[in-house]
């Protein structure tokens, strides 16, 4: 027996209501803010991710699914959504459009992680990007849109954490003091952090090891090293967030797991969560990324949120998704001749846009109606031997359990009137 690969899940029909609900709100929020959908390939040139996410990050070091195809090209299954969007922005000359360009995606991602609740090797993200503007109002828009999505979904008490990690000009000075600070504590660091100290000091703040936690508490804060421009940007952003009525916690440990961020970084947590897989979404500004992958310097800001983690939190907060439409009608029959009629009736109903399930095989009427019940059909059309002889059908209201003998045409108008009666 085969099983789904470790860390992957099947999204079964009974789970789809949540997925469609979240998707609907995603599409709605994107419409409200004027973001357009983009779909990029599931795999990209491996170099794109190494270049953009950064060689010294967990994602590139330990989590990518990379392979050579039959022509020897090195490809990587997409581990995040931003770099491919930037690649497409460049490849299709979107820098020639009015800026900023606003794009969104809903897509599966692949990361070789240790599977646990809310952490998978294939998961889905909804993300959106505003490309081609350095205006802090765009950062505020992205944050407001992220919070707005959770609000529309009904999620309560989400916590917004915010930080600024500076830019090329001010970060070196900050990294220097960070390194100095951690060098004095090197004997207390975990093995990963010892290496981070050498190669990517910012990541030290991001360490998930409990033993490193007290150290990061006391570490120098990036917000105290910002250059005039970054500080001004951050001040404007905070002002806009206040205007928008968004509460935020400043968190100097917040750096995010990818190297490409500059200035603004933010994450959104469900209430009372501190665990390793607790963020529901995060984002930030990445002013150097597009240049890094071969374009002109292009400031940009974006956000991504895990579909599974949104659904997990909806369930935790006892928020149910609207049920999906059930089939309207079920067509049951007794005997071969009736079956011929049933095939024709079902086809005619579908031509009229009515959703129909046709009984299959040659089971007893009772078994067929049990099936109709299980499917949640609103009504059934039953063709027995007698009905067949008289050119009639039995129309059954599956909810009330009442039935009556009608012509097929009359039954059809009944079904039609039920459908237009606002049942969805
Ligand atoms: P984490 O700190 O939980 O590893 P991350 O910083 O790696 O998250 P991002 O790369 O910012 O996450 O991805 C955005 C969102 O995607 C996360 O906030 C989370 O909701 C979701 N996500 C990330 N990795 C996974 C995963 N392996 N399985 C399920 N959802 C995930
Ligand atoms: Mg991660």
Short mmCIF file of C-alpha atoms and ligand atoms in Angstrom, two decimals, residues 111 113 118-120 123 125 208 256 276-277 279-282 304-306 309, ligand 1:
data_model
loop_
_atom_site.label_atom_id
_atom_site.label_comp_id
_atom_site.label_asym_id
_atom_site.label_seq_id
_atom_site.Cartn_x
_atom_site.Cartn_y
_atom_site.Cartn_z
CA UNK A 111 10.29 22.61 2.04
CA UNK A 113 11.06 20.28 7.12
CA UNK A 118 0.87 23.00 10.92
CA UNK A 119 4.26 22.21 9.35
CA UNK A 120 4.39 20.19 6.17
CA UNK A 123 2.06 23.44 2.03
CA UNK A 125 0.60 29.91 0.69
CA UNK A 208 14.44 28.64 17.58
CA UNK A 256 12.39 36.66 9.26
CA UNK A 276 7.90 27.15 16.59
CA UNK A 277 5.11 26.84 14.06
CA UNK A 279 3.10 32.40 12.91
CA UNK A 280 0.20 32.52 10.56
CA UNK A 281 1.80 34.96 8.17
CA UNK A 282 4.71 37.27 7.67
CA UNK A 304 2.64 35.52 2.67
CA UNK A 305 0.40 33.39 4.83
CA UNK A 306 -0.01 29.63 5.11
CA UNK A 309 -2.27 27.49 9.30
P1 LIG B 1 8.05 29.32 10.40
O1 LIG B 1 8.72 30.30 11.30
O2 LIG B 1 6.79 28.74 10.96
O3 LIG B 1 8.99 28.29 9.83
P2 LIG B 1 8.50 30.85 8.07
O4 LIG B 1 9.06 32.10 8.60
O5 LIG B 1 9.40 29.82 7.50
O6 LIG B 1 7.55 30.19 9.15
P3 LIG B 1 7.41 32.05 5.74
O7 LIG B 1 8.49 31.57 4.88
O8 LIG B 1 7.35 33.47 6.08
O9 LIG B 1 7.36 31.18 7.06
O10 LIG B 1 6.01 31.59 5.17
C1 LIG B 1 4.80 32.31 5.43
C2 LIG B 1 3.80 31.44 6.12
O11 LIG B 1 3.69 30.16 5.51
C3 LIG B 1 4.10 31.11 7.57
O12 LIG B 1 3.74 32.16 8.40
C4 LIG B 1 3.26 29.89 7.79
O13 LIG B 1 1.89 30.25 7.98
C5 LIG B 1 3.35 29.18 6.48
N1 LIG B 1 4.35 28.11 6.48
C6 LIG B 1 5.69 28.23 6.39
N2 LIG B 1 6.29 27.04 6.37
C7 LIG B 1 5.29 26.11 6.46
C8 LIG B 1 5.24 24.69 6.49
N3 LIG B 1 6.34 23.96 6.41
N4 LIG B 1 4.03 24.08 6.57
C9 LIG B 1 2.89 24.80 6.65
N5 LIG B 1 2.87 26.14 6.63
C10 LIG B 1 4.04 26.80 6.53
#
